[in-house]
Amino acid sequence: MSQDIHNEKILILDFGSQYSQLIARRVREAHVYCELHPFDMALSEIRAYRPRGIILSGGPTSVYEEGAPQIAEELFELGVPVLGICYGMQLMSRHFGGEVVAAGKREYGHAKLQAKGVPGPLFDDFFLAGKSPVWMSHGDHVARVPEDFQVVAATENAPVCAIQQVERRLYGVQFHPEVNHTPRGELLIHRFVRHICGCGGQWTPGRIIDDAMDRIRRQVGSDRVILGLSGGVDSSVAATLIHRAIGDQLTCVFVDTGLLRLGEGDQVMHTFAENMGVKVIRVDAEQRFLDGLAGVTDPERKRKIIGGLFVDIFEEEAAKIADARWLAQGTIYPDVIESAGAKTGKAQNIKSHHNVGGLPDYMKLALLEPLRELFKDEVRAIGEEMGLPHAMVWRHPFPGPGLGVRILGEVRREYADILRLADAIYIEELYRTGHYDKISQAFAVFLPVKSVGVMGDGRTYEYVVALRAVETRDFMTAGWYPLPYEDLAHISGRIINEVKGVNRVVYDISSKPPATIEWE
């Protein structure tokens, strides 16, 4: 993207916190661009990055342990504001001569923060009258603050919970302002990036759209582009953005895998080809995907097979389009972060992302990823800004492998047909009862096990469908959504009565963690 919306940027150094992406989300919500990089980013790279400010994340280790993650000594001499969160505050304290020790009583969860002394420019307006609720997650604490640092707040179990060195614009908090459980945490991060770092807030949907279109035109020139259109939010916004930028140079390839939601193929063609004038080629590949998945039960193998078939089909369609040079994808920033983390060993790879990591050497297409810097909420914001239908922009996430990872075990056409109809009934009822927009993600799962039931006067032995609905702001953690019993009963009754082959419906009340949102 062009310099005008990147010249105000915040660098976040990640020490392995489960909340690191949330820090980046909160910075972006303040309309300031930021990037998340590993803690061992070279000082020369940091200087070249020219950040307006630096945030040090939390982490799972102790700063005094041998081999604990550290940063370059000169980082604090760059003259830019630094905010240390949890491990980041402890690291800052130790660097300047403070002492960090194991806490006599660890703090995990809710705590009450008590202001101490003069709040200072970062904490002004943050503290409530009395004690402010915050979220803690630490086993160590600062026992002695560095010289010239002031203690700004404490909790019952952490006498040093917020510190500052105002002249050098160095700040630290033991609690986590980035999580929802710290109610005014976004205010603290907003003040840091906007007031302490002096960023004006250039990262807005309109500017992102204009800049992305300019970059697409400069990258592509007069070349032709193909895009894998799935009907999901990311690919739909990417298609709209690219079409606005280069018009008929874009051809979308919609692959009907046989693993899509009910009526999804027709809906995609209606929205893009008929209403928006986007060129869309529809490829019927259901049998090809079913053949490729026959006998496969391992979730990771299924994901890789489906991703590989997508690439193969794109290559075949690209060969039919004269001078196609680019393959566009709806890759978003969390995909990039998680895949990079798995490759560098700084994060565990839970599931592979088939749309990240480049293309096979034999493919001659270059990658075009206009959403690569954006979080999901930013993608939705620019989708609305461009006038896409609300129902499309706010549709619940759908995995790239589709129903292939919502059918546990082997994928068969019979299972997909059952699941498609059950899921459609479930979503229809969530819309009807007003729950859909309150839920972050909802879907049905097909379980390849049979149970005994009774229908009429006869015995049945049929399949089980599980329903899943979660509430989350960030998809890093999630809680199950408490659907009213009467609504669950009605949904269950409809599925059992209307979907042949199902005689039992269950509701998933697992949270993330320990469970993931998707079952596979």
Short mmCIF file of C-alpha atoms in Angstrom, two decimals:
data_model
loop_
_atom_site.label_atom_id
_atom_site.label_comp_id
_atom_site.label_asym_id
_atom_site.label_seq_id
_atom_site.Cartn_x
_atom_site.Cartn_y
_atom_site.Cartn_z
CA MET A 1 0.00 0.00 0.00
CA SER A 2 1.09 3.58 -0.53
CA GLN A 3 3.05 5.50 2.05
CA ASP A 4 0.27 7.87 3.11
CA ILE A 5 -1.58 5.29 5.23
CA HIS A 6 1.57 3.51 6.42
CA ASN A 7 3.65 6.43 7.60
CA GLU A 8 1.96 6.19 11.00
CA LYS A 9 2.63 2.66 12.17
CA ILE A 10 3.05 0.77 15.39
CA LEU A 11 5.34 -2.24 15.78
CA ILE A 12 4.18 -5.06 18.05
CA LEU A 13 6.88 -7.49 19.17
CA ASP A 14 5.41 -10.88 20.03
CA PHE A 15 6.83 -12.86 22.96
CA GLY A 16 4.39 -15.74 22.48
CA SER A 17 1.27 -14.37 24.15
CA GLN A 18 -2.05 -15.95 23.21
CA TYR A 19 -3.38 -12.38 23.05
CA SER A 20 -0.85 -10.86 20.63
CA GLN A 21 -3.30 -10.65 17.73
CA LEU A 22 -5.74 -8.86 20.00
CA ILE A 23 -3.20 -6.11 20.61
CA ALA A 24 -2.97 -5.58 16.86
CA ARG A 25 -6.76 -5.57 16.55
CA ARG A 26 -7.07 -2.85 19.19
CA VAL A 27 -4.44 -0.70 17.50
CA ARG A 28 -6.25 -1.01 14.18
CA GLU A 29 -9.53 -0.09 15.89
CA ALA A 30 -7.83 3.19 16.78
CA HIS A 31 -7.38 3.67 12.99
CA VAL A 32 -3.63 3.20 13.18
CA TYR A 33 -1.69 0.72 11.04
CA CYS A 34 0.41 -1.87 12.87
CA GLU A 35 2.25 -5.11 12.26
CA LEU A 36 2.99 -8.06 14.52
CA HIS A 37 6.55 -9.40 14.37
CA PRO A 38 8.59 -11.92 16.40
CA PHE A 39 10.37 -10.59 19.49
CA ASP A 40 13.80 -11.29 17.92
CA MET A 41 13.26 -8.93 14.99
CA ALA A 42 16.68 -7.45 14.21
CA LEU A 43 17.32 -3.92 15.44
CA SER A 44 18.31 -2.90 11.90
CA GLU A 45 14.90 -4.05 10.67
CA ILE A 46 13.16 -2.15 13.46
CA ARG A 47 15.03 1.01 12.53
CA ALA A 48 14.12 0.51 8.85
CA TYR A 49 10.49 -0.03 9.85
CA ARG A 50 10.49 3.44 11.45
CA PRO A 51 7.67 2.84 13.94
CA ARG A 52 5.90 5.68 15.72
CA GLY A 53 5.75 3.42 18.77
CA ILE A 54 6.50 -0.12 19.95
CA ILE A 55 4.34 -2.49 22.01
CA LEU A 56 5.92 -5.47 23.77
CA SER A 57 3.43 -8.31 24.19
CA GLY A 58 2.96 -10.73 27.05
CA GLY A 59 4.49 -14.19 27.02
CA PRO A 60 4.42 -17.56 28.79
CA THR A 61 7.98 -17.56 30.24
CA SER A 62 9.76 -15.75 33.09
CA VAL A 63 12.18 -12.95 32.20
CA TYR A 64 14.77 -14.25 34.68
CA GLU A 65 14.88 -17.78 33.25
CA GLU A 66 17.93 -18.84 31.30
CA GLY A 67 17.17 -18.55 27.59
CA ALA A 68 14.06 -16.43 28.12
CA PRO A 69 13.11 -14.26 25.11
CA GLN A 70 14.94 -10.93 25.12
CA ILE A 71 15.19 -7.89 22.87
CA ALA A 72 18.07 -5.81 21.59
CA GLU A 73 19.47 -3.56 24.36
CA GLU A 74 19.27 -0.54 22.05
CA LEU A 75 15.51 -0.87 21.55
CA PHE A 76 14.80 1.54 24.39
CA GLU A 77 17.26 4.04 22.94
CA LEU A 78 15.37 4.52 19.66
CA GLY A 79 13.53 7.51 21.09
CA VAL A 80 10.02 6.16 20.35
CA PRO A 81 7.34 5.41 22.95
CA VAL A 82 7.25 1.85 24.28
CA LEU A 83 4.34 0.09 25.99
CA GLY A 84 5.13 -3.18 27.74
CA ILE A 85 2.23 -5.53 28.50
CA CYS A 86 2.69 -8.21 31.20
CA TYR A 87 5.95 -9.95 30.14
CA GLY A 88 6.76 -6.78 28.19
CA MET A 89 6.50 -4.65 31.34
CA GLN A 90 8.65 -7.10 33.30
CA LEU A 91 11.26 -7.07 30.54
CA MET A 92 11.32 -3.26 30.55
CA SER A 93 11.60 -3.15 34.34
CA ARG A 94 14.48 -5.60 34.43
CA HIS A 95 16.29 -3.80 31.61
CA PHE A 96 16.32 -0.55 33.61
CA GLY A 97 17.44 -2.17 36.87
CA GLY A 98 14.16 -3.24 38.43
CA GLU A 99 13.56 -6.63 39.99
CA VAL A 100 11.13 -9.29 38.78
CA VAL A 101 10.31 -12.26 41.03
CA ALA A 102 7.88 -15.15 41.21
CA ALA A 103 4.64 -13.96 42.74
CA GLY A 104 3.62 -15.41 46.09
CA LYS A 105 0.11 -15.68 44.69
CA ARG A 106 -0.41 -15.88 40.95
CA GLU A 107 -3.18 -13.89 39.29
CA TYR A 108 -5.29 -15.38 36.50
CA GLY A 109 -8.61 -13.78 35.70
CA HIS A 110 -10.46 -10.75 37.00
CA ALA A 111 -8.76 -8.29 39.34
CA LYS A 112 -9.44 -4.80 40.69
CA LEU A 113 -6.94 -2.08 39.84
CA GLN A 114 -6.32 0.74 42.31
CA ALA A 115 -4.76 4.00 41.05
CA LYS A 116 -1.62 5.23 42.83
CA GLY A 117 -0.35 8.79 42.60
CA VAL A 118 -0.67 10.97 39.48
CA PRO A 119 -2.03 8.99 36.49
CA GLY A 120 0.14 10.64 33.81
CA PRO A 121 -0.66 11.13 30.09
CA LEU A 122 -1.30 7.48 29.22
CA PHE A 123 -3.49 6.62 32.18
CA ASP A 124 -5.44 9.85 32.32
CA ASP A 125 -9.18 9.02 32.15
CA PHE A 126 -8.44 5.26 32.30
CA PHE A 127 -9.07 4.70 35.99
CA LEU A 128 -12.61 4.65 37.30
CA ALA A 129 -13.62 6.15 40.62
CA GLY A 130 -12.66 3.47 43.11
CA LYS A 131 -11.21 0.28 41.64
CA SER A 132 -11.09 -0.48 37.89
CA PRO A 133 -11.72 -4.06 36.63
CA VAL A 134 -8.86 -5.61 34.63
CA TRP A 135 -7.82 -9.05 33.37
CA MET A 136 -4.64 -10.62 34.74
CA SER A 137 -2.62 -13.60 33.56
CA HIS A 138 0.76 -13.79 35.28
CA GLY A 139 2.84 -15.77 37.74
CA ASP A 140 5.62 -13.18 38.20
CA HIS A 141 5.53 -9.55 39.26
CA VAL A 142 7.78 -6.52 39.54
CA ALA A 143 9.06 -6.40 43.13
CA ARG A 144 11.19 -3.28 42.69
CA VAL A 145 10.64 -0.61 40.06
CA PRO A 146 13.55 0.92 38.15
CA GLU A 147 14.93 4.27 39.24
CA ASP A 148 12.98 7.23 37.75
CA PHE A 149 9.90 5.05 37.07
CA GLN A 150 6.68 5.76 38.93
CA VAL A 151 4.13 3.21 40.11
CA VAL A 152 0.74 4.20 38.70
CA ALA A 153 -1.50 1.35 39.88
CA ALA A 154 -1.63 -1.82 41.96
CA THR A 155 -3.91 -4.75 42.70
CA GLU A 156 -4.31 -6.71 45.89
CA ASN A 157 -1.74 -9.29 44.76
CA ALA A 158 0.46 -7.13 42.50
CA PRO A 159 1.83 -4.00 44.22
CA VAL A 160 3.30 -2.86 40.90
CA CYS A 161 0.65 -3.19 38.20
CA ALA A 162 1.31 -0.13 36.04
CA ILE A 163 4.48 1.95 35.68
CA GLN A 164 5.65 4.96 33.69
CA GLN A 165 8.68 7.03 32.83
CA VAL A 166 6.93 10.01 31.28
CA GLU A 167 9.98 11.91 30.01
CA ARG A 168 11.16 8.93 27.94
CA ARG A 169 7.57 7.87 27.09
CA LEU A 170 8.02 4.39 28.56
CA TYR A 171 4.97 2.66 30.01
CA GLY A 172 4.16 -0.77 31.37
CA VAL A 173 1.05 -2.62 32.57
CA GLN A 174 0.86 -5.98 34.29
CA PHE A 175 -2.73 -6.52 33.18
CA HIS A 176 -4.01 -7.16 29.63
CA PRO A 177 -5.74 -4.08 28.13
CA GLU A 178 -6.24 -5.86 24.82
CA VAL A 179 -8.84 -8.40 26.05
CA ASN A 180 -12.57 -7.80 26.42
CA HIS A 181 -12.37 -8.65 30.13
CA THR A 182 -10.55 -5.34 30.70
CA PRO A 183 -13.56 -3.10 30.00
CA ARG A 184 -11.65 0.14 29.32
CA GLY A 185 -8.58 -1.50 27.84
CA GLU A 186 -9.21 -0.24 24.31
CA LEU A 187 -9.14 3.32 25.71
CA LEU A 188 -5.64 2.73 27.07
CA ILE A 189 -4.34 1.39 23.74
CA HIS A 190 -6.09 4.21 21.86
CA ARG A 191 -4.40 6.79 24.09
CA PHE A 192 -1.02 5.15 23.60
CA VAL A 193 -1.10 5.09 19.80
CA ARG A 194 -2.99 8.35 19.23
CA HIS A 195 -1.77 10.60 22.05
CA ILE A 196 1.55 9.20 23.24
CA CYS A 197 2.78 8.12 19.78
CA GLY A 198 1.09 11.03 18.00
CA CYS A 199 -0.67 9.02 15.28
CA GLY A 200 -3.52 10.88 13.60
CA GLY A 201 -5.66 7.88 12.61
CA GLN A 202 -5.21 7.49 8.85
CA TRP A 203 -6.16 3.80 8.73
CA THR A 204 -9.83 4.11 7.74
CA PRO A 205 -12.02 1.99 5.39
CA GLY A 206 -12.19 4.64 2.66
CA ARG A 207 -8.44 5.19 2.63
CA ILE A 208 -7.77 1.43 2.70
CA ILE A 209 -10.03 0.91 -0.34
CA ASP A 210 -8.49 3.74 -2.37
CA ASP A 211 -4.97 2.65 -1.53
CA ALA A 212 -5.64 -1.04 -2.23
CA MET A 213 -7.15 -0.23 -5.64
CA ASP A 214 -4.12 1.87 -6.50
CA ARG A 215 -1.77 -0.93 -5.49
CA ILE A 216 -3.76 -3.51 -7.50
CA ARG A 217 -3.54 -1.35 -10.63
CA ARG A 218 0.22 -0.83 -10.17
CA GLN A 219 0.85 -4.53 -9.51
CA VAL A 220 -1.29 -5.95 -12.28
CA GLY A 221 -0.93 -3.40 -15.07
CA SER A 222 -2.76 -4.73 -18.10
CA ASP A 223 -2.50 -8.41 -17.04
CA ARG A 224 -5.50 -10.62 -16.45
CA VAL A 225 -6.34 -11.96 -12.98
CA ILE A 226 -8.27 -15.03 -11.85
CA LEU A 227 -9.79 -15.30 -8.39
CA GLY A 228 -11.19 -18.29 -6.55
CA LEU A 229 -14.62 -17.10 -5.50
CA SER A 230 -16.18 -19.07 -2.65
CA GLY A 231 -19.05 -16.81 -1.63
CA GLY A 232 -17.47 -16.19 1.78
CA VAL A 233 -16.73 -12.72 3.12
CA ASP A 234 -13.02 -12.63 2.29
CA SER A 235 -13.19 -13.81 -1.32
CA SER A 236 -16.31 -11.72 -1.98
CA VAL A 237 -14.69 -8.51 -0.72
CA ALA A 238 -11.47 -9.31 -2.61
CA ALA A 239 -13.45 -9.88 -5.83
CA THR A 240 -15.35 -6.62 -5.43
CA LEU A 241 -12.19 -4.65 -4.68
CA ILE A 242 -10.27 -6.07 -7.64
CA HIS A 243 -13.24 -5.68 -10.00
CA ARG A 244 -13.50 -2.01 -9.03
CA ALA A 245 -9.79 -1.58 -9.68
CA ILE A 246 -9.35 -3.38 -13.02
CA GLY A 247 -12.86 -4.28 -14.26
CA ASP A 248 -12.95 -6.96 -16.98
CA GLN A 249 -9.31 -7.91 -16.40
CA LEU A 250 -10.67 -10.01 -13.53
CA THR A 251 -12.25 -13.43 -14.08
CA CYS A 252 -13.59 -15.24 -11.04
CA VAL A 253 -13.55 -19.01 -10.85
CA PHE A 254 -16.31 -20.42 -8.66
CA VAL A 255 -15.58 -24.04 -7.87
CA ASP A 256 -18.69 -25.99 -6.89
CA THR A 257 -17.02 -28.61 -4.73
CA GLY A 258 -20.20 -30.32 -3.60
CA LEU A 259 -19.14 -29.25 -0.10
CA LEU A 260 -20.94 -25.90 -0.04
CA ARG A 261 -24.01 -24.72 1.83
CA LEU A 262 -27.50 -25.19 0.43
CA GLY A 263 -28.08 -23.09 -2.69
CA GLU A 264 -24.72 -21.35 -2.34
CA GLY A 265 -23.69 -21.82 -5.96
CA ASP A 266 -26.76 -20.14 -7.36
CA GLN A 267 -26.49 -17.34 -4.80
CA VAL A 268 -22.89 -16.57 -5.74
CA MET A 269 -23.70 -16.48 -9.44
CA HIS A 270 -26.71 -14.23 -8.83
CA THR A 271 -24.81 -11.72 -6.68
CA PHE A 272 -21.65 -11.38 -8.73
CA ALA A 273 -22.40 -12.38 -12.30
CA GLU A 274 -25.95 -11.05 -12.61
CA ASN A 275 -26.01 -8.06 -10.24
CA MET A 276 -22.43 -6.79 -10.27
CA GLY A 277 -21.34 -7.72 -13.79
CA VAL A 278 -18.30 -9.66 -12.61
CA LYS A 279 -17.10 -12.38 -14.97
CA VAL A 280 -17.59 -15.70 -13.15
CA ILE A 281 -16.82 -19.17 -14.46
CA ARG A 282 -18.67 -21.89 -12.57
CA VAL A 283 -16.85 -25.22 -12.40
CA ASP A 284 -18.79 -28.33 -11.36
CA ALA A 285 -16.15 -30.34 -9.52
CA GLU A 286 -18.22 -32.23 -6.95
CA GLN A 287 -17.30 -35.71 -8.16
CA ARG A 288 -13.64 -34.78 -8.39
CA PHE A 289 -13.54 -33.68 -4.75
CA LEU A 290 -15.53 -36.69 -3.55
CA ASP A 291 -13.17 -39.03 -5.41
CA GLY A 292 -10.14 -37.27 -3.93
CA LEU A 293 -11.52 -37.55 -0.41
CA ALA A 294 -12.73 -41.15 -0.65
CA GLY A 295 -11.52 -43.16 2.33
CA VAL A 296 -9.73 -40.19 3.94
CA THR A 297 -10.57 -39.56 7.59
CA ASP A 298 -7.69 -37.44 8.93
CA PRO A 299 -8.74 -33.74 9.11
CA GLU A 300 -5.36 -32.35 8.07
CA ARG A 301 -5.17 -34.68 5.07
CA LYS A 302 -8.66 -33.63 4.04
CA ARG A 303 -7.68 -29.94 4.21
CA LYS A 304 -4.56 -30.53 2.12
CA ILE A 305 -6.41 -32.63 -0.49
CA ILE A 306 -9.11 -29.98 -0.86
CA GLY A 307 -6.54 -27.18 -1.05
CA GLY A 308 -4.52 -29.10 -3.62
CA LEU A 309 -7.56 -29.71 -5.81
CA PHE A 310 -8.39 -26.01 -5.68
CA VAL A 311 -4.91 -25.18 -6.96
CA ASP A 312 -5.18 -27.78 -9.72
CA ILE A 313 -8.54 -26.44 -10.89
CA PHE A 314 -7.32 -22.86 -10.85
CA GLU A 315 -4.35 -23.84 -12.96
CA GLU A 316 -6.61 -25.58 -15.47
CA GLU A 317 -8.94 -22.59 -15.71
CA ALA A 318 -6.03 -20.16 -15.92
CA ALA A 319 -4.71 -22.03 -18.94
CA LYS A 320 -7.99 -21.24 -20.71
CA ILE A 321 -7.68 -17.49 -20.08
CA ALA A 322 -5.31 -15.73 -22.43
CA ASP A 323 -2.43 -13.92 -20.66
CA ALA A 324 -3.68 -14.66 -17.13
CA ARG A 325 -0.76 -13.81 -14.90
CA TRP A 326 -2.22 -13.49 -11.41
CA LEU A 327 -4.13 -15.69 -8.99
CA ALA A 328 -6.03 -13.54 -6.47
CA GLN A 329 -6.89 -14.89 -3.04
CA GLY A 330 -8.79 -13.63 0.00
CA THR A 331 -5.88 -14.21 2.39
CA ILE A 332 -6.25 -12.06 5.50
CA TYR A 333 -3.75 -11.03 8.17
CA PRO A 334 -4.54 -13.73 10.78
CA ASP A 335 -3.84 -16.39 8.10
CA VAL A 336 -0.45 -14.80 7.47
CA ILE A 337 0.41 -14.48 11.17
CA GLU A 338 -0.62 -18.04 12.07
CA SER A 339 1.11 -19.66 9.10
CA ALA A 340 4.29 -17.63 9.63
CA GLY A 341 4.26 -18.50 13.32
CA ALA A 342 4.01 -22.20 12.56
CA LYS A 343 6.92 -21.98 10.11
CA THR A 344 9.21 -20.09 12.48
CA GLY A 345 8.39 -22.29 15.44
CA LYS A 346 7.01 -19.37 17.50
CA ALA A 347 3.48 -20.70 17.41
CA GLN A 348 1.91 -24.12 17.13
CA ASN A 349 0.17 -24.93 13.87
CA ILE A 350 -3.33 -26.10 14.82
CA LYS A 351 -4.75 -26.27 11.29
CA SER A 352 -3.20 -25.57 7.91
CA HIS A 353 -4.45 -22.66 5.80
CA HIS A 354 -4.57 -23.79 2.19
CA ASN A 355 -4.63 -20.19 0.92
CA VAL A 356 -1.35 -19.12 2.54
CA GLY A 357 2.24 -19.94 1.77
CA GLY A 358 2.55 -19.46 -1.95
CA LEU A 359 1.88 -21.69 -4.92
CA PRO A 360 3.58 -24.83 -6.24
CA ASP A 361 6.66 -24.19 -8.38
CA TYR A 362 4.93 -25.53 -11.48
CA MET A 363 2.23 -22.87 -11.37
CA LYS A 364 3.06 -19.84 -13.46
CA LEU A 365 0.68 -17.45 -11.70
CA ALA A 366 1.80 -14.77 -9.28
CA LEU A 367 -0.22 -14.20 -6.11
CA LEU A 368 -2.41 -11.14 -5.65
CA GLU A 369 -3.64 -10.78 -2.05
CA PRO A 370 -5.28 -7.37 -1.57
CA LEU A 371 -6.62 -8.22 1.92
CA ARG A 372 -3.36 -9.62 3.25
CA GLU A 373 -2.90 -6.79 5.77
CA LEU A 374 -6.46 -6.80 7.10
CA PHE A 375 -8.25 -8.42 10.01
CA LYS A 376 -11.73 -9.89 9.47
CA ASP A 377 -13.51 -6.89 11.00
CA GLU A 378 -11.58 -4.59 8.66
CA VAL A 379 -12.55 -6.74 5.68
CA ARG A 380 -16.20 -6.43 6.69
CA ALA A 381 -15.84 -2.67 7.15
CA ILE A 382 -14.53 -2.15 3.63
CA GLY A 383 -17.15 -4.57 2.27
CA GLU A 384 -19.88 -2.37 3.72
CA GLU A 385 -18.10 0.74 2.48
CA MET A 386 -18.20 -0.70 -1.06
CA GLY A 387 -21.92 -1.43 -0.77
CA LEU A 388 -21.93 -5.23 -0.57
CA PRO A 389 -25.17 -6.70 0.87
CA HIS A 390 -25.26 -6.70 4.67
CA ALA A 391 -26.16 -10.39 4.78
CA MET A 392 -23.07 -11.25 2.72
CA VAL A 393 -20.67 -9.03 4.65
CA TRP A 394 -21.85 -10.27 8.06
CA ARG A 395 -22.32 -13.89 7.09
CA HIS A 396 -20.73 -16.23 9.59
CA PRO A 397 -17.29 -17.59 8.68
CA PHE A 398 -17.21 -20.69 6.51
CA PRO A 399 -14.02 -22.80 6.35
CA GLY A 400 -12.10 -23.01 3.10
CA PRO A 401 -12.57 -26.80 2.92
CA GLY A 402 -16.32 -26.24 3.39
CA LEU A 403 -18.43 -29.12 4.66
CA GLY A 404 -15.37 -31.35 4.21
CA VAL A 405 -14.30 -30.46 7.75
CA ARG A 406 -17.82 -30.35 9.17
CA ILE A 407 -18.35 -33.98 8.21
CA LEU A 408 -16.31 -35.92 10.73
CA GLY A 409 -14.27 -38.69 9.18
CA GLU A 410 -14.79 -39.75 5.57
CA VAL A 411 -16.67 -37.39 3.26
CA ARG A 412 -19.50 -38.94 1.25
CA ARG A 413 -22.19 -37.38 -0.93
CA GLU A 414 -24.92 -38.79 1.32
CA TYR A 415 -23.35 -37.14 4.37
CA ALA A 416 -22.93 -33.81 2.59
CA ASP A 417 -26.58 -33.79 1.47
CA ILE A 418 -27.80 -34.51 5.01
CA LEU A 419 -25.55 -31.85 6.54
CA ARG A 420 -26.43 -29.21 3.94
CA LEU A 421 -30.13 -29.45 4.68
CA ALA A 422 -29.70 -29.66 8.47
CA ASP A 423 -27.43 -26.60 8.44
CA ALA A 424 -29.88 -24.63 6.28
CA ILE A 425 -32.73 -25.33 8.71
CA TYR A 426 -30.55 -24.32 11.65
CA ILE A 427 -29.46 -21.01 10.09
CA GLU A 428 -33.00 -20.24 8.89
CA GLU A 429 -34.28 -20.63 12.45
CA LEU A 430 -31.50 -18.46 13.87
CA TYR A 431 -32.50 -15.68 11.49
CA ARG A 432 -36.19 -16.15 12.27
CA THR A 433 -35.66 -15.95 16.03
CA GLY A 434 -33.27 -12.99 15.86
CA HIS A 435 -30.24 -14.87 17.16
CA TYR A 436 -28.11 -14.94 14.01
CA ASP A 437 -26.61 -11.45 14.33
CA LYS A 438 -25.90 -12.02 18.03
CA ILE A 439 -23.86 -15.12 17.27
CA SER A 440 -20.31 -14.95 15.90
CA GLN A 441 -20.44 -18.34 14.18
CA ALA A 442 -23.06 -21.06 13.96
CA PHE A 443 -23.17 -24.28 11.96
CA ALA A 444 -24.17 -27.93 11.99
CA VAL A 445 -21.75 -30.87 12.13
CA PHE A 446 -22.38 -34.36 10.74
CA LEU A 447 -21.33 -37.21 13.05
CA PRO A 448 -20.76 -40.51 11.22
CA VAL A 449 -22.29 -42.56 14.03
CA LYS A 450 -25.76 -44.01 14.27
CA SER A 451 -28.05 -44.19 17.24
CA VAL A 452 -31.35 -45.93 17.95
CA GLY A 453 -34.54 -43.91 17.76
CA VAL A 454 -38.28 -44.28 17.37
CA MET A 455 -40.36 -42.65 14.64
CA GLY A 456 -44.04 -43.48 14.56
CA ASP A 457 -44.24 -47.05 15.79
CA GLY A 458 -40.97 -48.14 14.25
CA ARG A 459 -37.37 -48.40 15.34
CA THR A 460 -34.83 -46.20 13.56
CA TYR A 461 -31.06 -46.42 13.43
CA GLU A 462 -29.83 -43.17 11.93
CA TYR A 463 -27.20 -40.44 12.11
CA VAL A 464 -26.47 -37.68 14.63
CA VAL A 465 -26.17 -33.96 13.88
CA ALA A 466 -24.43 -31.60 16.30
CA LEU A 467 -25.21 -27.87 16.42
CA ARG A 468 -22.53 -25.32 17.25
CA ALA A 469 -22.94 -21.61 18.08
CA VAL A 470 -20.29 -19.40 19.65
CA GLU A 471 -19.83 -15.84 20.84
CA THR A 472 -16.45 -14.22 20.29
CA ARG A 473 -14.94 -10.89 19.36
CA ASP A 474 -11.62 -12.15 18.12
CA PHE A 475 -12.01 -15.90 17.32
CA MET A 476 -8.91 -16.55 19.48
CA THR A 477 -11.18 -17.45 22.40
CA ALA A 478 -14.89 -18.22 22.24
CA GLY A 479 -17.77 -19.17 24.49
CA TRP A 480 -20.81 -21.25 23.51
CA TYR A 481 -23.96 -19.28 22.81
CA PRO A 482 -26.87 -19.97 25.21
CA LEU A 483 -29.72 -20.61 22.80
CA PRO A 484 -33.06 -20.77 24.66
CA TYR A 485 -34.33 -24.30 25.26
CA GLU A 486 -37.54 -23.68 23.33
CA ASP A 487 -35.56 -22.58 20.25
CA LEU A 488 -33.25 -25.59 20.48
CA ALA A 489 -36.27 -27.89 20.78
CA HIS A 490 -37.90 -26.36 17.71
CA ILE A 491 -34.69 -26.56 15.64
CA SER A 492 -34.10 -30.16 16.71
CA GLY A 493 -37.68 -31.10 15.83
CA ARG A 494 -37.45 -29.55 12.38
CA ILE A 495 -34.16 -31.26 11.55
CA ILE A 496 -35.33 -34.69 12.70
CA ASN A 497 -38.65 -34.35 10.89
CA GLU A 498 -37.36 -32.80 7.66
CA VAL A 499 -33.92 -34.36 7.14
CA LYS A 500 -34.08 -38.00 6.18
CA GLY A 501 -31.35 -40.02 7.88
CA VAL A 502 -31.17 -38.04 11.16
CA ASN A 503 -32.87 -39.10 14.39
CA ARG A 504 -30.80 -37.28 17.00
CA VAL A 505 -29.59 -33.66 17.43
CA VAL A 506 -27.11 -32.52 20.10
CA TYR A 507 -25.84 -29.06 21.09
CA ASP A 508 -22.13 -28.36 21.58
CA ILE A 509 -21.44 -26.41 24.79
CA SER A 510 -17.62 -26.47 24.57
CA SER A 511 -15.60 -23.25 24.78
CA LYS A 512 -12.38 -22.34 22.95
CA PRO A 513 -10.02 -23.27 24.48
CA PRO A 514 -9.91 -26.18 25.12
CA ALA A 515 -12.03 -27.02 22.06
CA THR A 516 -11.64 -25.28 18.70
CA ILE A 517 -14.64 -23.60 17.09
CA GLU A 518 -14.70 -25.96 14.10
CA TRP A 519 -14.72 -29.65 14.98
CA GLU A 520 -11.98 -30.51 12.49
#
